[in-house]
Short mmCIF file of C-alpha atoms in Angstrom, two decimals:
data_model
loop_
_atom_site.label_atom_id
_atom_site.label_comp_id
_atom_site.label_asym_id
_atom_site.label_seq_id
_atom_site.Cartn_x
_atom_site.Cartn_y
_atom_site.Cartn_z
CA UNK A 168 0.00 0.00 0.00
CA UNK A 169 1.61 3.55 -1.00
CA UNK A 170 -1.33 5.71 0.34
CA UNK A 171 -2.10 6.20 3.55
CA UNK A 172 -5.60 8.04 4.26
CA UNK A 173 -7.93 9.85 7.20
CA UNK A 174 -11.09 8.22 6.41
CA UNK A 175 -14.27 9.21 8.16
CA UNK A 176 -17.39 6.76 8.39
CA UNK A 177 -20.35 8.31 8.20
CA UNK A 178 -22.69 5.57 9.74
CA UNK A 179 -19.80 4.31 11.54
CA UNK A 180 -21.96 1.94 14.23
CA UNK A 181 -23.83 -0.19 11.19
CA UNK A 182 -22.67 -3.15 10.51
CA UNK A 183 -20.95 -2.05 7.25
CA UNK A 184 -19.79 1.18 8.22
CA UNK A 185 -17.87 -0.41 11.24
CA UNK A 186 -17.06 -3.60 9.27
CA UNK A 187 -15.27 -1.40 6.44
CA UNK A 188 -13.99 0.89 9.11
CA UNK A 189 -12.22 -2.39 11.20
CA UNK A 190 -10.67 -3.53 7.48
CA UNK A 191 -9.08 0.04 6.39
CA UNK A 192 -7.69 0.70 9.49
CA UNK A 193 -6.14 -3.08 9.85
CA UNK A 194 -4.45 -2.17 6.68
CA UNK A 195 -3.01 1.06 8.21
CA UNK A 196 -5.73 4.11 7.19
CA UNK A 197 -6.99 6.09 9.88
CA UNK A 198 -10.14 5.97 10.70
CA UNK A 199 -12.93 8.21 12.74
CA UNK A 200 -15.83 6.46 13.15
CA UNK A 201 -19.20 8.71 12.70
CA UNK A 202 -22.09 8.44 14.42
CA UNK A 203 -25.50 10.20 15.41
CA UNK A 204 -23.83 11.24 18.72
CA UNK A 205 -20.51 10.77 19.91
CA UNK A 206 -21.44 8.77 22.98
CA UNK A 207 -22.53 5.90 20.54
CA UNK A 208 -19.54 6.25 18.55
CA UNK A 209 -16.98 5.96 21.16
CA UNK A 210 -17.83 2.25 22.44
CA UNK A 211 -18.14 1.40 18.53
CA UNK A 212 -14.85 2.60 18.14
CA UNK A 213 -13.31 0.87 21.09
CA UNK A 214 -14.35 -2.24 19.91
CA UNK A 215 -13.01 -1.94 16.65
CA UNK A 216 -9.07 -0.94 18.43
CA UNK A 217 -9.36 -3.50 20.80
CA UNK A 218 -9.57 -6.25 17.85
CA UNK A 219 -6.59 -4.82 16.36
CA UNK A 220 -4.97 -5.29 19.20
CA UNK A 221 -1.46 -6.49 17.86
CA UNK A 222 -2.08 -6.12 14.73
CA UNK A 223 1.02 -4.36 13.47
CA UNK A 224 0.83 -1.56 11.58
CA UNK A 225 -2.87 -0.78 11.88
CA UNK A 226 -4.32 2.95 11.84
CA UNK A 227 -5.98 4.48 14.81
CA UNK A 228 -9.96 4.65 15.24
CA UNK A 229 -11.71 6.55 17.39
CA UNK A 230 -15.48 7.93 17.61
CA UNK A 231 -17.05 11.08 16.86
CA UNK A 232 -20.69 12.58 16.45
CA UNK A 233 -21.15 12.75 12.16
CA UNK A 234 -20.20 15.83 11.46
CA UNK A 235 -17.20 16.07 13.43
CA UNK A 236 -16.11 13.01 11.87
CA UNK A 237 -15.78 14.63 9.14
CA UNK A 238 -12.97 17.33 10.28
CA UNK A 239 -9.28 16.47 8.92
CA UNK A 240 -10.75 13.42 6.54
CA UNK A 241 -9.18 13.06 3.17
CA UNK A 242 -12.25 10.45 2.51
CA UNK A 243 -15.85 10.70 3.43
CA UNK A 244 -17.47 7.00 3.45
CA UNK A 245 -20.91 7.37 3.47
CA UNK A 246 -22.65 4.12 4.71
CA UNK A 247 -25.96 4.86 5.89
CA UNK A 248 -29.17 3.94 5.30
CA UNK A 249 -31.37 5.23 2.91
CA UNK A 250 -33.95 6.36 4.64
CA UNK A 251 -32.73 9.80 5.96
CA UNK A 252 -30.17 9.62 3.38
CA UNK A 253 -30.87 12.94 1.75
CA UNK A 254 -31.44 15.35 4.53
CA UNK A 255 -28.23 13.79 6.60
CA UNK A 256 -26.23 14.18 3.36
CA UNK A 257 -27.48 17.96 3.05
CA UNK A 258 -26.38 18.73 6.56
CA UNK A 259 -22.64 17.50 6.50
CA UNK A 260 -19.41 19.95 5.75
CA UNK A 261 -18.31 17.77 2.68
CA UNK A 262 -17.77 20.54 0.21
CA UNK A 263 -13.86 19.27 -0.94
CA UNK A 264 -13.68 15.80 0.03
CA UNK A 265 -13.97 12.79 -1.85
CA UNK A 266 -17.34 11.33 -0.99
CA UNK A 267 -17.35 7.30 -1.15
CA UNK A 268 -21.25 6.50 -1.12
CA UNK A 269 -21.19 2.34 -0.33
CA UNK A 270 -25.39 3.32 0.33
CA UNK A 271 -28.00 0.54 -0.91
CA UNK A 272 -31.33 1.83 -1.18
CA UNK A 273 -33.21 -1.42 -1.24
CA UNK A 274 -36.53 -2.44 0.29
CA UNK A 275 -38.04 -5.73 1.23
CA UNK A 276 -41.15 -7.75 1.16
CA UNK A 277 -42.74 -11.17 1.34
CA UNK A 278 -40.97 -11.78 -2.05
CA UNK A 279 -37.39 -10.66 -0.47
CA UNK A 280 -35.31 -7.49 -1.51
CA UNK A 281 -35.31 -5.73 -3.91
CA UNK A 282 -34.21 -2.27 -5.35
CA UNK A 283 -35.86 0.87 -4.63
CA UNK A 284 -37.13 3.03 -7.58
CA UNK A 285 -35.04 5.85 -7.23
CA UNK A 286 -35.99 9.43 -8.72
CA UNK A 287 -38.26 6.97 -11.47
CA UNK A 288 -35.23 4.70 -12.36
CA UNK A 289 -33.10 7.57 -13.59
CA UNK A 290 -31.07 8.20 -9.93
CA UNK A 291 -28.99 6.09 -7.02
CA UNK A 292 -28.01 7.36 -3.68
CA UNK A 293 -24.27 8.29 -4.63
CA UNK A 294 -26.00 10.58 -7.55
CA UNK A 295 -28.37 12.27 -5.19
CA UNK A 296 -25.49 12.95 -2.65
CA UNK A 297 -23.71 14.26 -5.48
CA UNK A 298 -26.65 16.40 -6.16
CA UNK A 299 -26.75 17.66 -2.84
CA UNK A 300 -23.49 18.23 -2.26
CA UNK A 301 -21.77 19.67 -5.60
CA UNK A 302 -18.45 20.58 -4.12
CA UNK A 303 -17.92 17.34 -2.90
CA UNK A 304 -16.42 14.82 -5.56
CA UNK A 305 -18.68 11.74 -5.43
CA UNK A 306 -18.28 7.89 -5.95
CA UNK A 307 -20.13 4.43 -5.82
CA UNK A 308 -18.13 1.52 -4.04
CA UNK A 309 -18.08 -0.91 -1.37
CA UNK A 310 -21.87 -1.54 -2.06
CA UNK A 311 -21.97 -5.76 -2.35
CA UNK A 312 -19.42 -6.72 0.22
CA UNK A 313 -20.87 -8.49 2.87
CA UNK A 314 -20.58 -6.94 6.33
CA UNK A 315 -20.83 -10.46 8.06
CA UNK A 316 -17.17 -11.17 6.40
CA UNK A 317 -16.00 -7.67 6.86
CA UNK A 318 -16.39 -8.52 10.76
CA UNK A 319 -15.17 -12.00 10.21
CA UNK A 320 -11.71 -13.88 10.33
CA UNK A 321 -10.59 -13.89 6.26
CA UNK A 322 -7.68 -11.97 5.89
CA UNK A 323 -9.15 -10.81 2.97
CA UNK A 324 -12.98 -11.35 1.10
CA UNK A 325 -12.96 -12.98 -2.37
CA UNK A 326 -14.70 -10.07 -3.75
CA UNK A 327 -14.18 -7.84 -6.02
CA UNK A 328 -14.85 -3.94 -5.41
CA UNK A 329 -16.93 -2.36 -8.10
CA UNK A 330 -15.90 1.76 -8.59
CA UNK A 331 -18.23 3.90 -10.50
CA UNK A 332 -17.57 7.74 -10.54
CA UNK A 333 -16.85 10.82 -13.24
CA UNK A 334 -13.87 12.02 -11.32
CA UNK A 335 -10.81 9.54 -11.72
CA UNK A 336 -8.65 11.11 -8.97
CA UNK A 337 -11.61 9.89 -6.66
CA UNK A 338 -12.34 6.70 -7.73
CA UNK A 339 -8.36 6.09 -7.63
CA UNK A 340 -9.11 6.58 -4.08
CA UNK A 341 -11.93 4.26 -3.61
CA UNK A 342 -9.38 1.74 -5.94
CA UNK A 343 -6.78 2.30 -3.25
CA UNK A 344 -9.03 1.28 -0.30
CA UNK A 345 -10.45 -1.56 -1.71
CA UNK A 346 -7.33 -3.38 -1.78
CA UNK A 347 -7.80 -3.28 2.20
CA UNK A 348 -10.92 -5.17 1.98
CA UNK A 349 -9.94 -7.90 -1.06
CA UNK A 350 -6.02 -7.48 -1.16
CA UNK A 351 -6.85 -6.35 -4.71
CA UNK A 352 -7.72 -2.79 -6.24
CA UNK A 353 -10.78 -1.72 -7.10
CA UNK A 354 -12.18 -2.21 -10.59
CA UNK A 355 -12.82 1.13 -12.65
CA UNK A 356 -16.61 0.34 -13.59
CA UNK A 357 -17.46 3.31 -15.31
CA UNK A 358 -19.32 6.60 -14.68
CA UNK A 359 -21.29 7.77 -11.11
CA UNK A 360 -24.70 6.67 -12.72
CA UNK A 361 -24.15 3.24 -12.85
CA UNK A 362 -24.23 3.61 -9.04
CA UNK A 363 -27.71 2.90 -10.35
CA UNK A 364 -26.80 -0.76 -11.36
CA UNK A 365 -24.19 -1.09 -8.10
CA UNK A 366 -26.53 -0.14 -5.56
CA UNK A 367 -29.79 -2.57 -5.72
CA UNK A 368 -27.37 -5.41 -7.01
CA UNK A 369 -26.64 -6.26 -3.39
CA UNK A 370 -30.19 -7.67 -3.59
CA UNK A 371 -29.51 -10.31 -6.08
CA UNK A 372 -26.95 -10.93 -3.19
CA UNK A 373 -29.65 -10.88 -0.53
CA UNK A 374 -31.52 -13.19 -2.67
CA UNK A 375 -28.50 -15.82 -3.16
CA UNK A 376 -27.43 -15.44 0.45
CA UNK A 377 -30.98 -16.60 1.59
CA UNK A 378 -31.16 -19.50 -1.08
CA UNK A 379 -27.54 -21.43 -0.45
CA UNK A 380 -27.27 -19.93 3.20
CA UNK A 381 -24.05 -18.11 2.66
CA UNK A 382 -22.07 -14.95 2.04
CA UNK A 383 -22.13 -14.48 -1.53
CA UNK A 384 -19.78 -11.38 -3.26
CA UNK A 385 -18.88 -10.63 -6.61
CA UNK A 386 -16.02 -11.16 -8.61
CA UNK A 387 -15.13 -10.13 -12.25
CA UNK A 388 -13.29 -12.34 -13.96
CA UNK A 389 -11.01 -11.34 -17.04
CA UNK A 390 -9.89 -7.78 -15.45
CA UNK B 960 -25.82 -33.89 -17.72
CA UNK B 961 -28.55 -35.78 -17.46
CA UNK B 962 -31.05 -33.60 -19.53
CA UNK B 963 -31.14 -33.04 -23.40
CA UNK B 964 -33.35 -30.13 -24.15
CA UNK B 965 -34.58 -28.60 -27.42
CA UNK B 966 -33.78 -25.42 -27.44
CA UNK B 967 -35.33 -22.61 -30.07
CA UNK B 968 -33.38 -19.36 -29.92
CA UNK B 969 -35.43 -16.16 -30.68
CA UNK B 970 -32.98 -13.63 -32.67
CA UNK B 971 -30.31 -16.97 -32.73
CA UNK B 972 -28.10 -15.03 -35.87
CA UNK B 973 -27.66 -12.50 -33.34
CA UNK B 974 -23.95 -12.76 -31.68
CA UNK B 975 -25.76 -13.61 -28.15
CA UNK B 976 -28.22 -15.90 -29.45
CA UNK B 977 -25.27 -17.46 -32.35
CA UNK B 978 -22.87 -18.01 -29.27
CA UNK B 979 -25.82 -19.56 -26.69
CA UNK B 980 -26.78 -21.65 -29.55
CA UNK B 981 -23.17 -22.78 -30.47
CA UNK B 982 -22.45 -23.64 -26.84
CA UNK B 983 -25.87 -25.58 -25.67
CA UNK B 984 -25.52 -27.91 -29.10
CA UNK B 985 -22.00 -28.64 -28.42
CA UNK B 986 -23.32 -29.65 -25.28
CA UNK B 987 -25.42 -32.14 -27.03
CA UNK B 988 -28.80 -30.30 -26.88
CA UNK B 989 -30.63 -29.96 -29.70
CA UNK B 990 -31.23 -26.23 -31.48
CA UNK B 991 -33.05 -24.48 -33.67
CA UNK B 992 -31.63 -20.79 -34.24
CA UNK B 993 -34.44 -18.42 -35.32
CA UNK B 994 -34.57 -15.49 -36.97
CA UNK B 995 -37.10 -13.39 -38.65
CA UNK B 996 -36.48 -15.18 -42.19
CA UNK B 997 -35.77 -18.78 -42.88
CA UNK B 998 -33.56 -17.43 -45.21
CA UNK B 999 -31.11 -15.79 -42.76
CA UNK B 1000 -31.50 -18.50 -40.46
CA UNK B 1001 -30.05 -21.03 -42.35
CA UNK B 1002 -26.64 -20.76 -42.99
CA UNK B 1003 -25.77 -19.44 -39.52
CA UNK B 1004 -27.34 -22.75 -38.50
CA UNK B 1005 -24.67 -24.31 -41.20
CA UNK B 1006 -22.04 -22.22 -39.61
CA UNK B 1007 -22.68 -23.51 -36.09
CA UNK B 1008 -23.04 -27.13 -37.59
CA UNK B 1009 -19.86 -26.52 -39.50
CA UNK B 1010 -17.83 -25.50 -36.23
CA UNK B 1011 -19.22 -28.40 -34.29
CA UNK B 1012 -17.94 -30.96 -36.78
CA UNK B 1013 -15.68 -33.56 -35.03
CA UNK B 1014 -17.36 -32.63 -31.47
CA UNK B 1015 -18.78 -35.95 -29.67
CA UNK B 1016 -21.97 -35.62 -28.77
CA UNK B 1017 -22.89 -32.90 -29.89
CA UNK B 1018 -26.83 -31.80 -30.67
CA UNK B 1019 -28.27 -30.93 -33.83
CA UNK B 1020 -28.18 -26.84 -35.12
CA UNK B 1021 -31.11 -26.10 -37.55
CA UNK B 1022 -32.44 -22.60 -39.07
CA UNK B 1023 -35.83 -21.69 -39.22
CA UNK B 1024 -38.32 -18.50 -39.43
CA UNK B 1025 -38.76 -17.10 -35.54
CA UNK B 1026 -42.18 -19.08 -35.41
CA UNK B 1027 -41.35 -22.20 -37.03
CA UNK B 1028 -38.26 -22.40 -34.63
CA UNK B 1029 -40.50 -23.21 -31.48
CA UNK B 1030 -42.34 -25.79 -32.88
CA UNK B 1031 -41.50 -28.56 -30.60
CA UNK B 1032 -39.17 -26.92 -28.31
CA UNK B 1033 -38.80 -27.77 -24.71
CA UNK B 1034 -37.26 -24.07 -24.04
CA UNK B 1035 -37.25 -20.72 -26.19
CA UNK B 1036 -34.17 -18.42 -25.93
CA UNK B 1037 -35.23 -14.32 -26.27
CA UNK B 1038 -32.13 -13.08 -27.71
CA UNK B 1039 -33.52 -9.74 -29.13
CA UNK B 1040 -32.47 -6.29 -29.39
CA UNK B 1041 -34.78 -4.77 -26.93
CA UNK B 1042 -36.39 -2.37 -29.72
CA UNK B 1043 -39.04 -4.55 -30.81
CA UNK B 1044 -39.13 -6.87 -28.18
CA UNK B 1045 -42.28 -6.57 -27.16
CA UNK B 1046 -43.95 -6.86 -30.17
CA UNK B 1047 -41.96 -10.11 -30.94
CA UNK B 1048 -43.05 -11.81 -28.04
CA UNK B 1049 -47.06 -10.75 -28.36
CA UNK B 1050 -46.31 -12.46 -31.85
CA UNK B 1051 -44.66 -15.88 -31.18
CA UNK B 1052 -46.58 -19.29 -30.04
CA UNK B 1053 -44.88 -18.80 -26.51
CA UNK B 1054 -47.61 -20.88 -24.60
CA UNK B 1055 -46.96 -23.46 -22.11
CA UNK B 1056 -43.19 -23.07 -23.12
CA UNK B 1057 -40.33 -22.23 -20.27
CA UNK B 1058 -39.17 -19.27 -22.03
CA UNK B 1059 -35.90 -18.07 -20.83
CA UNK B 1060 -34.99 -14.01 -21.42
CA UNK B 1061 -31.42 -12.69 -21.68
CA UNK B 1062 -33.08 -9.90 -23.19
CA UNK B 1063 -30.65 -6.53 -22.21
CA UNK B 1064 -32.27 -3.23 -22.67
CA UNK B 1065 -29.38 -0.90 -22.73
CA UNK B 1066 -28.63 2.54 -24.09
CA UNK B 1067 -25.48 3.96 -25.33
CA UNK B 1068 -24.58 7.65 -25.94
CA UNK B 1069 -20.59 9.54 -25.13
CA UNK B 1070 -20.64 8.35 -21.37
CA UNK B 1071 -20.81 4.55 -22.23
CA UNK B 1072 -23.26 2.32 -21.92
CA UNK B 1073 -26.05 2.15 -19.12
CA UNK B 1074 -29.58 0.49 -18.31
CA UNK B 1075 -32.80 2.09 -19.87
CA UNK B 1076 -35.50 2.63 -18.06
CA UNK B 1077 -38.14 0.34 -18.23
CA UNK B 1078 -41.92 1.12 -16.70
CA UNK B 1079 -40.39 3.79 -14.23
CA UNK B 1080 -38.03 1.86 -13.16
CA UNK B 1081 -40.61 -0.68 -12.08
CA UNK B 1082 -40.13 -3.26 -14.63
CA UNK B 1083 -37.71 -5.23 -17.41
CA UNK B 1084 -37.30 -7.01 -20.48
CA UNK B 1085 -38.51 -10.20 -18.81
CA UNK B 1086 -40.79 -9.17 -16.63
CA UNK B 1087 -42.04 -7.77 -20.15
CA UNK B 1088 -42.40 -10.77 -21.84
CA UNK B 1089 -44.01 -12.60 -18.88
CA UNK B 1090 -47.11 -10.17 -18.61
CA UNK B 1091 -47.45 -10.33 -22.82
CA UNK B 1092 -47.11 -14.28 -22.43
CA UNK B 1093 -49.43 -14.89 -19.55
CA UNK B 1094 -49.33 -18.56 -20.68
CA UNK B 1095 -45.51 -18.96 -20.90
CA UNK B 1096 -43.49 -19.03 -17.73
CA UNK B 1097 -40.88 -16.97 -18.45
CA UNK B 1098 -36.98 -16.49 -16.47
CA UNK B 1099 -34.29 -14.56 -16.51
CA UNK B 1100 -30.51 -15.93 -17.68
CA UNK B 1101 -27.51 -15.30 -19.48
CA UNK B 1102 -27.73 -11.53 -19.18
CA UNK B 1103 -24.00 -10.97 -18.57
CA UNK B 1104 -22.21 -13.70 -20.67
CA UNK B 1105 -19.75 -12.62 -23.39
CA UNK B 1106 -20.98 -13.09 -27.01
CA UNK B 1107 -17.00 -12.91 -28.14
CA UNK B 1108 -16.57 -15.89 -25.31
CA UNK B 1109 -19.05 -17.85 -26.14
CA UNK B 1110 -18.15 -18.34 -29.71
CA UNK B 1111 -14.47 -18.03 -28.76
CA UNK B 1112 -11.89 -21.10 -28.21
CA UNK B 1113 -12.19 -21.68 -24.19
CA UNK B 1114 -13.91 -24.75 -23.46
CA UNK B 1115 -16.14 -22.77 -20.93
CA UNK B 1116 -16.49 -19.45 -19.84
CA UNK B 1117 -15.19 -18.04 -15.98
CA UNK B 1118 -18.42 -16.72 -15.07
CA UNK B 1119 -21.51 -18.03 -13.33
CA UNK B 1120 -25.44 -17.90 -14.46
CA UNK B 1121 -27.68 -16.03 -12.54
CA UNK B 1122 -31.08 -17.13 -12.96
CA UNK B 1123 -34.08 -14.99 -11.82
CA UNK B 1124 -37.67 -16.02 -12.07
CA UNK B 1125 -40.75 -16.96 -10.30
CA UNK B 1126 -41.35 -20.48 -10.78
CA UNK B 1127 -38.59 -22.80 -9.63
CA UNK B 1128 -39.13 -25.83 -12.37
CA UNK B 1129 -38.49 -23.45 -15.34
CA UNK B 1130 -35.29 -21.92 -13.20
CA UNK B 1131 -34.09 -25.04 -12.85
CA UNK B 1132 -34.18 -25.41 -16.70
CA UNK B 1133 -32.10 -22.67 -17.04
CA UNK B 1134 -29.38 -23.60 -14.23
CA UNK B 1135 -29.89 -26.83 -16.02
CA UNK B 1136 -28.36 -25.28 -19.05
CA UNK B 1137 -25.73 -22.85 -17.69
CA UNK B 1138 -23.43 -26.21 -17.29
CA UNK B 1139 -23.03 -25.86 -21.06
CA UNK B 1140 -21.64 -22.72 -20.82
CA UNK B 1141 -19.84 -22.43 -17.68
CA UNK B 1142 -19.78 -26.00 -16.14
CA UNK B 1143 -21.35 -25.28 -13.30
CA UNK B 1144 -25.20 -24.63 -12.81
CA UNK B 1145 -26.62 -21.62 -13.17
CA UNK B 1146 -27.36 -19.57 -9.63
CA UNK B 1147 -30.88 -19.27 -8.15
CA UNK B 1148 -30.98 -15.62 -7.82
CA UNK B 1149 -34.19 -14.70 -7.08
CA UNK B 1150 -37.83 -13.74 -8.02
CA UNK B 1151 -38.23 -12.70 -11.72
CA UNK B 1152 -38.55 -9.09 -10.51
CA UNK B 1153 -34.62 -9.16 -10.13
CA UNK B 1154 -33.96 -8.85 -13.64
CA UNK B 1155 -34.41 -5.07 -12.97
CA UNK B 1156 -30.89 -6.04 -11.77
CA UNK B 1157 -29.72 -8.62 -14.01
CA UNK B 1158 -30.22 -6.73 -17.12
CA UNK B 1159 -28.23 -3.30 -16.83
CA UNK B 1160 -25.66 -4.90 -15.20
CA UNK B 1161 -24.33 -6.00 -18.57
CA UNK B 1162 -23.85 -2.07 -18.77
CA UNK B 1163 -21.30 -1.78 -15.96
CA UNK B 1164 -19.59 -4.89 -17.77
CA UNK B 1165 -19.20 -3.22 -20.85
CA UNK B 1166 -17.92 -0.28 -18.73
CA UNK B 1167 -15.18 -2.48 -17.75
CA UNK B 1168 -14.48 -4.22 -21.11
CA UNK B 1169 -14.08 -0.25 -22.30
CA UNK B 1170 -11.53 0.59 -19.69
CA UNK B 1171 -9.43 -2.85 -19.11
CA UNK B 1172 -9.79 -4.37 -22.73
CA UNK B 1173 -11.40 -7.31 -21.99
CA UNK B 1174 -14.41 -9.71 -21.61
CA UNK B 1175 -15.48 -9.05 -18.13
CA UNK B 1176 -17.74 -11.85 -16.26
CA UNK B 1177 -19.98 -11.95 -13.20
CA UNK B 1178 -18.44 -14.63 -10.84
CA UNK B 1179 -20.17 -15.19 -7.85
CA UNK B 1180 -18.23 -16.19 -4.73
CA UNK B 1181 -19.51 -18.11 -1.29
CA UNK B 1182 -21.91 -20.19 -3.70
#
């Protein structure tokens, strides 16, 4: 790894928030973990240092209320849910960061998940945060790893991390982190509006995780 | 492989429906490519036969009009350009036939490839098809494979299947049939509704084939 970044978690206490968190910092980013308030962030966070205890090299992570999170980041990881998605978005100081939006707006029902219509099929949650927040430099990532083997004991997931973004300096960051989750870089999958094909793909995953009781991730072969 | 199916393939001079074809009659099922004249048909059918030659086992590849080609078929292939598709299907004898869609409905302008949007956002090719074909059961299937692979030298292609539809016999049918292609059986991955997925995901492939170069498949892992 050549790169070393201050990444904040926005959403830092959900399951993939703190699961991506745990795997940058193993790999030796810094990391704040975000939360609603700082009093849940800080036991979040102290869970996450205590299991790299030993590991050498790792990054430091500590807790802090959303916004604050934010501060000295060179890399805003948004991994929230959707609902509250916009007005959360609207309200954080992102103007000049790179903005990785990992955010699946799916919805279930007796039938299992699917994808929620966003904006009538012509929008994604890592285009509307772009919307919202036009200083800020966008991109779709991290959206179909698991967060049960982001936790878990694999060095490294057999996955493959898709990028999408219209900025290439910022999806070479989200390429760069990746290879802290899959010990490979990220794959360069285009523009920031096939965040609308990334995002409500992770319920195809749902779908195969409930069938064959497992973990299922993507890879792309040929690349 | 324990089943031999007959196999029409809507739009089979098509590269998709020319490389399905190629691959499920070298696997010793039986084909008829389709097209919308006899005419056409025919000596792509003598093409496939012609590259076949010397293969054990391998199934029989006839041409015939779009129609004729379903005759007596245990499965029909849609592999159509999505303008038109719809009134194709209304016109073919679809009924009581497993009818399985790879059907893409993509758009192209100068930022690459990407999904179209189809009823809102609410709907896809298949899902299409199903609702003019009441009497057909229709699935989703072979979406994401590589035309160039298929009819290319590798004795299968590095991807998986996924297979998407609402009645498990005619999914099965399809994962039955992926083992031609890939080896392996096709994925269960879902409810039919899922092709909202399936579908433009072949335009964040094609994203990657721009950027890397390549033929760029879906692999799932944990299955």
């Amino acid at each position: 790894m050549t790169t070393t970044y201050r990444i904040a978690v926005i959403g830092g206490t959900g399951p993939q928030g703190k699961g991506l968190g745990y795997r940058f910092a193993k790999a030796g980013h810094s990391v704040v973990l975000g939360s609603r308030s700082a009093e849940k962030a800080g036991p979040v966070a102290d869970e996450v240092t205590e299991r790299l205890a030993g590991v050498e090299g790792a990054g430091s992570v500590t807790g802090a209320a959303n916004a604050d999170a934010i501060g000295e980041a060179d890399v805003v990881l948004l991994a929230v849910p959707y609902d509250g998605h916009a007005e959360l978005v609207e309200s954080l100081p992102l103007a000049g960061k790179t903005v990785i939006s990992c955010v699946n707006p799916l919805a279930f029902d007796k039938r299992g998940a699917h994808g929620r219509v966003i904006d009538g099929g012509e929008g994604s949650a890592a285009e509307e945060a772009q919307r919202l927040q036009p200083e800020a430099t966008v991109v779709g990532a991290f959206h179909n790893v698991s967060a049960v083997l982001l936790w878990g004991e694999d060095d490294y997931l057999d996955e493959d991390v898709l990028v999408v973004g219209d900025v290439v300096e910022a999806k070479e960051v989200a390429m760069d982190l990746a290879e802290a989750v899959t010990s490979r870089r990220g794959i360069d999958a285009g523009k920031l509006r096939l965040a609308r094909q990334l995002e409500p793909f992770t319920a195809v995953l749902i779908s195969i995780n409930r069938k064959y009781k497992t973990h299922a991730g993507v890879r792309i072969s040929g690349v």
